Amino acid sequence: MNSSPWWKEATIYQIYPRSFFDSNGDGEGDLPGVTSKLDYVKSLGVDAIWLSPFFTSPNKDGGYDVANPRDVDPRFGNLEDARELITQAHMRDLRVIADIVPNHFSDQHEWFQAALKAKRSSKERERFHFYDANEDGTPPNNWISLFGGPSWTQVEDGQFYLHLFDSSQPDLNWENPEVNADFEKTLRFWIDLGVDGFRIDVAHGLIKEDVLTNHPDPQGLSNALRLDVAMDSEVRNALLLTVPYFDRQGVHEVYRKWRKLFDSYGEREIMAVAEAWVHPPVNATRYVRADELHQVFNFDLLTAEFDANVLFDVVERSISLNATVNALPTWALSNHDSPRVASRIGDEQARALALFVFGLPGSTYVFAGQELGLPDGQLQDSDRQDPTFFRTNGAIKGRDGARVPLPWGGDTIPFGFSTGKPWLPISQSWKDLTVESELADPKSSLHLYKNALELRKEFLVGAGGITWLESPQHGDKNDSLLSYSRGSITVVMNLSDSAQECEADGKLVMVSSGTVDARDGIKVIPARSTAWFLS
Ligand code: GLC
Ligand code: CA
């Protein structure tokens, strides 16, 4: 291929280790489980895996509450297992991205334990955000945690500490140089162990300003910041412009330093992708300036309706904004924080959107199970583990639905995931969605993903920009079709509920559902379906 860095237009497969494959029968996925399934991962045609956190953690927030960032939690295995996973991935030419959590530690981290024992204004407390109570005893401000409830928890001597997420996740004070020094140590630790890159959790959150200022609608803001809470997009966007604790300019200084560290590994082409959901969208491009990070997630497709106007805007904006800093966009339809795309917009629509997105320039992220077309798991309240569910007294159900373990094969639950009881229940209705049964069905979502990723690699990676053929502003300018050409491929998505004619050139190579009729140069695209043509 060409000499551009490996991550530039990579397809990256997100693995939530606890839900992937359980190697020892305790009901929870683990690192040896991931290693044992790398041939499957490779067969999908992806370039890299991103592993959600597997570090030492009391697991109050699915491992995003890290008690020791330089070790593996026993539920997932040990450091030797991590090393083996990386070695085995590299043997298959798969890169490995670790998920680093710099905004907060777990309250079980030794620093926080020391801070609890230490006095006000001590060096131990200065690593976090400890403040005195207001005169009337209330917390220093009115912010609501992203998981619900106050952002502050009081300790024995009356001070409060800040936690934008669960009370078990105290925010770190990035004005304190010790914090950056410790993270650089962590980055080097994992790079030296062999990882090829990092996903940076809450990358926009590290620097806090105006910590003592109240927000006019803290509850609305907390809801707006959650991908699993549905909200009118205008209301959401208006609220998102007012976040007082994200996207402060100081975060960019951190990433400039980190970029130097990554670049010091030269040919290893260490990359980093920021989880930075910031507003207005132009702000996201700052994270991918030439001397900062390599990629920033685009969250728009996690909430966008299946609608031509909305999707056209998202794609146009993302490509053009990234171009201003000479970066390529990223695309993701699902992740461990949002409802699964098949549940959110429908099965056929999810397949159509995947094919539409796989043709676009940039990197594409696939959340494990998405290739099977999995819906959200059906859970009882008694199954739930997400702190959001508890912190909102059940008002917000949380993210467990997207985290139900993967069905691998066989006819009965838990479909080969574990020989024990899975940590979240899998329902019998997933029988036809197992890897085994989809491999046997040429029309399955799994085959569609494999074919698409193969064609993408062959014809699209490095093929440059897109030319719109049909959109609300191109071609017939109606809302039924979105179509673009890129390299030798023409992609046509029919968003409507009836078949639509189009004039795409080339021979049909793939369709997400239904069959394409071609007569006299006119092609008829089935309802809620995307087709690829090769010329
Ligand atoms: C990120 C993670 C999410 C986690 C939160 C707090 O948004 O993706 O799962 O709960 O950060 O670490
Ligand atoms: Ca296990």
XYZ file of N, CA, C and O in Angstrom, residues 213-334:
488
model
N -18.366 28.461 39.855
C -19.501 29.140 39.226
C -20.665 28.180 39.002
O -20.482 27.088 38.477
N -21.873 28.601 39.375
C -23.060 27.780 39.156
C -23.478 27.779 37.691
O -23.143 28.689 36.935
N -24.230 26.754 37.301
C -24.792 26.692 35.947
C -26.305 26.919 36.035
O -26.938 26.444 36.976
N -26.905 27.635 35.062
C -28.344 27.922 35.148
C -29.248 26.679 35.045
O -30.355 26.682 35.583
N -28.806 25.625 34.363
C -29.659 24.440 34.222
C -28.803 23.173 34.336
O -28.593 22.457 33.362
N -28.293 22.906 35.531
C -27.332 21.802 35.658
C -27.914 20.435 35.294
O -27.227 19.608 34.705
N -29.206 20.218 35.595
C -29.784 18.904 35.277
C -29.945 18.738 33.761
O -29.629 17.694 33.195
N -30.428 19.796 33.107
C -30.575 19.753 31.646
C -29.227 19.491 31.001
O -29.101 18.669 30.085
N -28.220 20.155 31.504
C -26.884 20.000 30.941
C -26.387 18.559 31.103
O -25.841 17.969 30.160
N -26.594 17.998 32.272
C -26.152 16.629 32.517
C -26.844 15.664 31.545
O -26.206 14.785 30.956
N -28.143 15.858 31.327
C -28.863 14.998 30.375
C -28.340 15.197 28.958
O -28.157 14.240 28.211
N -28.104 16.457 28.595
C -27.658 16.746 27.228
C -26.337 16.065 26.934
O -26.044 15.715 25.792
N -25.535 15.886 27.966
C -24.206 15.310 27.775
C -24.201 13.789 27.723
O -23.147 13.179 27.620
N -25.376 13.195 27.799
C -25.434 11.730 27.773
C -25.942 11.242 26.427
O -26.992 11.655 25.966
N -25.198 10.315 25.826
C -25.598 9.785 24.521
C -26.823 8.888 24.627
O -27.495 8.632 23.634
N -27.121 8.390 25.815
C -28.258 7.475 25.943
C -29.525 8.194 26.381
O -30.525 7.566 26.687
N -29.493 9.531 26.438
C -30.717 10.273 26.738
C -31.170 10.955 25.449
O -30.433 11.747 24.857
N -32.383 10.618 24.996
C -32.903 11.241 23.769
C -33.338 12.671 24.097
O -33.862 12.935 25.170
N -33.098 13.591 23.178
C -33.429 14.991 23.434
C -33.544 15.700 22.103
O -32.838 15.344 21.163
N -34.414 16.656 22.018
C -34.521 17.449 20.802
C -33.151 18.056 20.488
O -32.490 18.613 21.371
N -32.724 17.948 19.235
C -31.332 18.324 18.975
C -31.081 19.823 19.158
O -29.987 20.221 19.532
N -32.105 20.651 18.923
C -31.857 22.092 19.149
C -31.673 22.404 20.630
O -30.799 23.183 21.008
N -32.511 21.757 21.433
C -32.395 21.983 22.885
C -31.028 21.479 23.348
O -30.302 22.155 24.097
N -30.672 20.292 22.845
C -29.390 19.708 23.239
C -28.237 20.625 22.838
O -27.389 20.974 23.661
N -28.242 21.042 21.590
C -27.110 21.845 21.127
C -26.987 23.162 21.884
O -25.887 23.618 22.178
N -28.139 23.749 22.210
C -28.085 25.011 22.959
C -27.445 24.766 24.322
O -26.576 25.529 24.773
N -27.833 23.686 24.980
C -27.252 23.389 26.295
C -25.761 23.079 26.182
O -24.951 23.501 27.010
N -25.407 22.362 25.129
C -24.013 21.940 25.005
C -23.058 23.114 24.783
O -21.856 22.992 25.022
N -23.612 24.223 24.345
C -22.747 25.401 24.172
C -22.379 26.037 25.509
O -21.554 26.950 25.561
N -23.013 25.555 26.582
C -22.822 26.225 27.874
C -22.049 25.389 28.896
O -22.039 25.718 30.071
N -21.412 24.303 28.451
C -20.731 23.432 29.424
C -19.559 24.171 30.079
O -18.642 24.605 29.385
N -19.577 24.314 31.409
C -18.504 25.083 32.027
C -17.236 24.270 32.286
O -16.190 24.841 32.553
N -17.317 22.961 32.199
C -16.175 22.161 32.663
C -15.484 21.373 31.564
O -14.605 20.572 31.841
N -15.905 21.550 30.300
C -15.244 20.828 29.214
C -14.617 21.798 28.224
O -15.054 22.939 28.103
N -13.626 21.292 27.500
C -13.081 21.998 26.340
C -12.437 23.335 26.695
O -12.536 24.293 25.939
N -11.771 23.401 27.842
C -11.013 24.619 28.184
C -9.707 24.580 27.389
O -9.182 23.499 27.097
N -9.189 25.731 27.084
C -8.020 25.778 26.192
C -6.801 25.029 26.725
O -5.999 24.503 25.966
N -6.691 24.954 28.053
C -5.521 24.291 28.651
C -5.361 22.838 28.242
O -4.251 22.296 28.279
N -6.449 22.173 27.834
C -6.306 20.752 27.478
C -5.343 20.589 26.302
O -4.637 19.582 26.201
N -5.318 21.598 25.434
C -4.482 21.439 24.234
C -2.994 21.433 24.573
O -2.207 20.797 23.884
N -2.639 22.119 25.637
C -1.224 22.077 26.054
C -0.832 20.664 26.451
O 0.278 20.204 26.161
N -1.761 19.968 27.120
C -1.484 18.588 27.524
C -1.220 17.749 26.275
O -0.253 16.988 26.196
N -2.076 17.914 25.260
C -1.932 17.039 24.086
C -0.716 17.392 23.238
O -0.152 16.533 22.569
N -0.311 18.663 23.291
C 0.931 19.006 22.583
C 2.112 18.281 23.218
O 2.991 17.779 22.535
N 2.101 18.208 24.530
C 3.184 17.478 25.222
C 3.121 15.998 24.866
O 4.145 15.361 24.599
N 1.938 15.454 24.899
C 1.784 14.017 24.620
C 2.197 13.698 23.186
O 2.783 12.656 22.915
N 1.885 14.621 22.280
C 2.240 14.350 20.882
C 3.758 14.197 20.736
O 4.247 13.341 20.010
N 4.498 15.021 21.481
C 5.964 14.905 21.428
C 6.392 13.541 21.935
O 7.290 12.902 21.380
N 5.721 13.116 23.003
C 6.048 11.796 23.557
C 5.757 10.701 22.506
O 6.596 9.842 22.245
N 4.584 10.762 21.885
C 4.236 9.740 20.874
C 5.252 9.769 19.729
O 5.741 8.737 19.290
N 5.538 10.987 19.263
C 6.436 11.104 18.101
C 7.846 10.616 18.422
O 8.584 10.214 17.523
N 8.206 10.635 19.708
C 9.557 10.196 20.054
C 9.728 8.692 19.790
O 10.833 8.185 19.789
N 8.610 7.989 19.557
C 8.709 6.563 19.215
C 8.801 6.339 17.700
O 8.746 5.192 17.234
N 8.940 7.445 16.952
C 9.249 7.390 15.524
C 8.421 6.413 14.717
O 7.204 6.526 14.631
N 9.127 5.453 14.148
C 8.502 4.518 13.201
C 7.351 3.697 13.763
O 6.604 3.081 13.021
N 7.224 3.674 15.063
C 6.104 2.889 15.603
C 4.765 3.568 15.335
O 3.711 2.965 15.519
N 4.799 4.821 14.914
C 3.566 5.531 14.534
C 2.485 5.403 15.608
O 1.350 4.994 15.337
N 2.856 5.748 16.840
C 1.893 5.711 17.938
C 0.815 6.764 17.679
O 1.118 7.911 17.369
N -0.444 6.367 17.783
C -1.530 7.311 17.517
C -2.418 7.491 18.745
O -2.373 6.688 19.669
N -3.216 8.565 18.732
C -4.185 8.755 19.805
C -5.466 9.350 19.238
O -5.431 10.190 18.343
N -6.585 8.869 19.766
C -7.891 9.384 19.357
C -8.583 9.946 20.588
O -8.608 9.318 21.647
N -9.101 11.168 20.438
C -9.707 11.855 21.573
C -11.196 11.582 21.647
O -11.910 11.724 20.657
N -11.646 11.209 22.848
C -13.079 11.247 23.097
C -13.372 12.662 23.565
O -13.207 12.987 24.743
N -13.725 13.518 22.639
C -13.955 14.926 22.975
C -15.238 15.365 22.291
O -15.247 15.704 21.117
N -16.322 15.300 23.040
C -17.618 15.677 22.479
C -17.821 17.152 22.813
O -18.248 17.476 23.912
N -17.433 18.014 21.878
C -17.396 19.439 22.188
C -18.254 20.236 21.205
O -18.566 19.776 20.113
N -18.592 21.440 21.625
C -19.513 22.270 20.847
C -19.049 23.706 20.863
O -18.553 24.164 21.876
N -19.242 24.422 19.760
C -19.744 23.931 18.484
C -18.747 22.958 17.841
O -17.582 22.930 18.235
N -19.204 22.172 16.846
C -18.368 21.098 16.291
C -16.997 21.555 15.801
O -16.054 20.767 15.820
N -16.888 22.801 15.409
C -15.577 23.270 14.934
C -14.517 23.102 16.021
O -13.342 22.875 15.743
N -14.921 23.159 17.276
C -13.939 23.038 18.366
C -13.237 21.681 18.366
O -12.105 21.568 18.828
N -13.916 20.666 17.841
C -13.307 19.327 17.843
C -12.043 19.311 16.986
O -11.111 18.558 17.262
N -12.020 20.153 15.967
C -10.858 20.125 15.067
C -9.582 20.577 15.781
O -8.487 20.237 15.364
N -9.734 21.320 16.869
C -8.530 21.780 17.589
C -7.730 20.620 18.167
O -6.533 20.719 18.371
N -8.439 19.517 18.449
C -7.759 18.364 19.044
C -6.896 17.630 18.030
O -6.077 16.806 18.391
N -7.130 17.911 16.739
C -6.375 17.195 15.707
C -5.528 18.146 14.872
O -5.242 17.891 13.709
N -5.138 19.269 15.482
C -4.155 20.114 14.807
C -2.849 19.331 14.717
O -2.619 18.395 15.495
N -2.013 19.748 13.777
C -0.829 18.945 13.434
C 0.033 18.562 14.636
O 0.655 17.508 14.643
N 0.064 19.414 15.659
C 0.940 19.092 16.795
C 0.154 18.538 17.983
O 0.647 18.523 19.105
N -1.095 18.094 17.729
C -1.871 17.515 18.836
C -2.176 16.045 18.548
O -1.283 15.292 18.199
N -3.434 15.650 18.643
C -3.741 14.220 18.522
C -4.025 13.864 17.056
O -4.094 14.735 16.197
N -4.188 12.569 16.815
C -4.324 12.108 15.425
C -5.762 12.069 14.963
O -6.058 12.318 13.807
N -6.647 11.727 15.892
C -8.060 11.636 15.527
C -8.916 12.129 16.683
O -8.503 12.098 17.843
N -10.133 12.554 16.322
C -11.106 12.898 17.356
C -12.416 12.229 16.955
O -12.768 12.205 15.774
N -13.096 11.639 17.927
C -14.366 10.986 17.584
C -15.381 12.000 17.128
O -15.453 13.110 17.645
N -16.166 11.552 16.179
C -17.302 12.326 15.720
C -18.524 11.630 16.319
O -18.806 10.486 15.984
N -19.211 12.300 17.207
C -20.336 11.669 17.904
C -21.659 11.824 17.172
O -22.670 11.275 17.583
N -21.643 12.573 16.078
C -22.909 12.940 15.441
C -23.724 11.724 15.004
O -24.947 11.713 15.094
N -23.042 10.692 14.502
C -23.797 9.551 13.975
C -24.353 8.656 15.088
O -25.127 7.751 14.822
N -23.949 8.909 16.316
C -24.491 8.120 17.431
C -25.882 8.600 17.833
O -26.613 7.902 18.530
N -26.205 9.826 17.405
C -27.520 10.359 17.773
C -28.342 10.772 16.546
O -29.531 11.034 16.673
N -27.728 10.825 15.367
C -28.429 11.352 14.183
C -29.611 10.475 13.778
O -29.527 9.252 13.805
N -30.703 11.115 13.384
C -31.844 10.369 12.848
C -31.476 9.836 11.462
O -30.584 10.362 10.803
N -32.223 8.827 11.030
C -32.021 8.259 9.691
C -32.774 9.157 8.717
O -33.913 8.906 8.338
N -32.137 10.241 8.362
C -32.804 11.306 7.620
C -31.770 11.953 6.703
O -30.650 12.239 7.123
N -32.155 12.158 5.457
C -31.188 12.621 4.456
C -30.575 13.974 4.813
O -29.369 14.173 4.674
N -31.421 14.899 5.279
C -30.886 16.230 5.607
C -29.870 16.151 6.734
O -28.794 16.736 6.661
N -30.240 15.408 7.772
C -29.368 15.306 8.946
C -28.052 14.632 8.563
O -26.960 15.127 8.865
N -28.140 13.516 7.855
C -26.924 12.758 7.551
C -26.037 13.509 6.557
O -24.803 13.493 6.674
N -26.675 14.177 5.618
C -25.885 14.979 4.672
C -25.097 16.058 5.429
O -23.895 16.233 5.222
N -25.780 16.745 6.323
C -25.098 17.796 7.105
C -23.944 17.233 7.923
O -22.863 17.818 7.978
N -24.182 16.105 8.576
C -23.145 15.513 9.428
C -21.910 15.188 8.583
O -20.775 15.530 8.945
N -22.128 14.545 7.449
C -20.998 14.101 6.635
C -20.255 15.310 6.048
O -19.023 15.404 6.130
N -21.007 16.229 5.491
C -20.390 17.424 4.910
C -19.564 18.185 5.929
O -18.421 18.565 5.700
N -20.199 18.406 7.085
C -19.556 19.216 8.121
C -18.293 18.526 8.630
O -17.246 19.150 8.790
N -18.410 17.248 8.847
C -17.276 16.534 9.422
C -16.087 16.536 8.461
O -14.947 16.783 8.872
N -16.375 16.285 7.194
C -15.273 16.267 6.227
C -14.677 17.664 6.098
O -13.455 17.842 6.146
N -15.536 18.676 5.970
C -14.974 19.999 5.690
C -14.286 20.597 6.921
O -13.229 21.217 6.801
N -14.843 20.378 8.115
C -14.167 20.925 9.304
C -12.803 20.271 9.516
O -11.814 20.947 9.792
N -12.750 18.963 9.368
C -11.456 18.293 9.546
C -10.433 18.752 8.511
O -9.241 18.852 8.799
N -10.939 19.029 7.306
C -10.024 19.456 6.248
C -9.309 20.761 6.616
O -8.166 20.985 6.213
N -9.961 21.596 7.428
C -9.328 22.874 7.780
C -8.054 22.667 8.593
O -7.218 23.568 8.691
N -7.921 21.510 9.230
C -6.676 21.225 9.961
C -5.944 20.043 9.323
O -5.122 19.384 9.956
N -6.315 19.762 8.082
C -5.623 18.714 7.339
C -5.785 17.327 7.962
O -4.882 16.500 7.905
N -6.944 17.110 8.605
C -7.206 15.808 9.230
C -8.362 15.129 8.500
O -9.101 15.772 7.762
N -8.501 13.834 8.722
C -9.643 13.108 8.173
C -10.621 12.824 9.307
O -10.229 12.668 10.455
N -11.899 12.720 8.963
C -12.893 12.470 10.016
C -12.842 11.033 10.550
O -12.126 10.188 10.015
N -13.616 10.795 11.604
C -13.835 9.432 12.103
C -15.338 9.193 12.087
O -16.124 10.141 12.180
N -15.727 7.924 11.990
C -17.153 7.583 11.919
C -17.434 6.459 12.891
O -16.702 5.469 12.918
N -18.491 6.603 13.680
C -18.880 5.533 14.603
C -20.399 5.514 14.709
O -21.025 6.570 14.881
N -20.981 4.341 14.597
C -22.439 4.215 14.696
C -22.879 3.720 16.067
O -24.048 3.818 16.416
N -21.973 3.124 16.803
C -22.297 2.549 18.116
C -21.051 2.588 18.973
O -19.936 2.554 18.442
